[in-house]
Amino acid sequence: MRAVRLSVVTAAATVAALTAVTGCAEKSDAKGDGAVQVVAKDDSCEVSKTKIPAGHVELAVENKGSKVTEVYVLFPDDRIVTERENIGPGTKATITAEVKAGSYEIACKPGMKGHGIRQKIEVTGAAAAERSPEMDKAVAEYRTYVQAQADETLPRVKVFTDAVAAGDIEAAKKAYADSRIGWERTEPVAESFGDIDPKVDVRADGLEEGQEWTGWHRLEKALWQDEKLGAEEKALAPVLYKDLVDWQNRVGKAEITSTSMANGAKELLDEVATGKVTGEEERYSHTDLVDFKANVEGAEKSYALLKPVASKNDAALTASLDTQFAALNTLLDTYREDKDSYEFTPYDKVGKADRKELLDAVNALAEPLSRLAAAVTK
């Protein structure tokens, strides 16, 4: 899910984690003629160019504000072309995207909330580079993977929502984490639609003003903290299922490119660093490590499909990614309750030192992963 408001203590810790997980982003100074300079402040979003050629576009982002920010390239209907969340104050990030001709908006979201401060841009002409059969194959296979994850998720969600509707707390608890795996593996694609994620995966402190709290985490709180399923919670069960059917029906139409796959993989690692490692994502059920593993699996799938091209362009990068993915997976597997299951140690049983070890492993992977999009566009 998207990052939310944090407590003062957590925010301080998270900014430190974000600086690490962004890796080389704060050292990046993409100032080539083709780069679009984006300066994000608390009250403005300055864009150096409003007309740019179609194809591979590079945004050189600098956060000169006092708040953690997000930067998006958006279609007119608010679907997401590409994004980078969690850009800390005083840091920089480079975003590489593949953009077709048309009208778009670049949005900065200081504090990672609300509609954002927006600038309209026009992308003109046709992409100059030839289509790559290898990249077309990677995108097609990833599209199949994303659809399969959605298709496989719905029956698991039905088990969960049926248990909630029936008032069966223990059955609902047992089905909860399993119902989220496919979503967590492909979350950047789900988030690209803009309107589904806030309905199904928002936490209480991520709600916009006037927004009704629905979705998984509303029911998670009822099950583990309130330990009751009243009429309101039972009524929310079919709403969650309906919203996820909408996701299933729309996911096959998502805009997917090689760069969105690479950026999405990095986003999944950011999700781990800012939600799972902190224990905030599943704060009632403590099933964070299930989400953690699913995020890593989704990132690794994107990487595996892009690797044939990335390895030709930057063999050292793919060697590093192979090593760091293996190390993180090995570490995560030590928390499995059973080596053949998807059950993990409850996160409230994971100590501070062990959480630091997990974060260090995420950071070690996130740094080279932040360079994957550039590698596939060389």
XYZ file of N, CA and C in Angstrom, residues 303 315-325 364-365 367-368 371:
51
model
N 12.439 -8.613 -12.285
C 13.866 -8.646 -12.590
C 14.224 -9.833 -13.482
N 26.366 -6.178 -17.044
C 26.552 -7.503 -16.438
C 26.884 -7.411 -14.952
N 27.624 -6.377 -14.571
C 27.977 -6.222 -13.157
C 26.734 -5.975 -12.308
N 25.795 -5.214 -12.860
C 24.555 -4.940 -12.130
C 23.760 -6.216 -11.910
N 23.570 -7.016 -12.948
C 22.768 -8.230 -12.779
C 23.466 -9.236 -11.869
N 24.792 -9.261 -11.887
C 25.515 -10.137 -10.957
C 25.245 -9.715 -9.517
N 25.246 -8.405 -9.279
C 24.951 -7.893 -7.944
C 23.521 -8.209 -7.539
N 22.575 -8.033 -8.468
C 21.173 -8.319 -8.158
C 20.963 -9.794 -7.859
N 21.593 -10.666 -8.620
C 21.490 -12.108 -8.337
C 21.944 -12.408 -6.916
N 23.062 -11.829 -6.534
C 23.624 -12.075 -5.198
C 22.708 -11.545 -4.106
N 22.210 -10.333 -4.282
C 21.415 -9.714 -3.226
C 20.016 -10.320 -3.111
N 19.409 -10.701 -4.243
C 18.125 -11.404 -4.155
C 18.295 -12.723 -3.397
N 20.562 -3.471 0.769
C 21.614 -3.993 -0.103
C 21.060 -4.378 -1.470
N 19.817 -4.804 -1.510
C 19.169 -5.135 -2.781
C 18.600 -3.893 -3.461
N 19.603 -0.826 -3.583
C 20.562 0.055 -4.269
C 20.785 -0.387 -5.717
N 21.178 -1.640 -5.993
C 21.321 -2.021 -7.405
C 19.995 -2.074 -8.147
N 18.852 0.860 -10.168
C 19.526 1.111 -11.443
C 19.029 0.202 -12.568
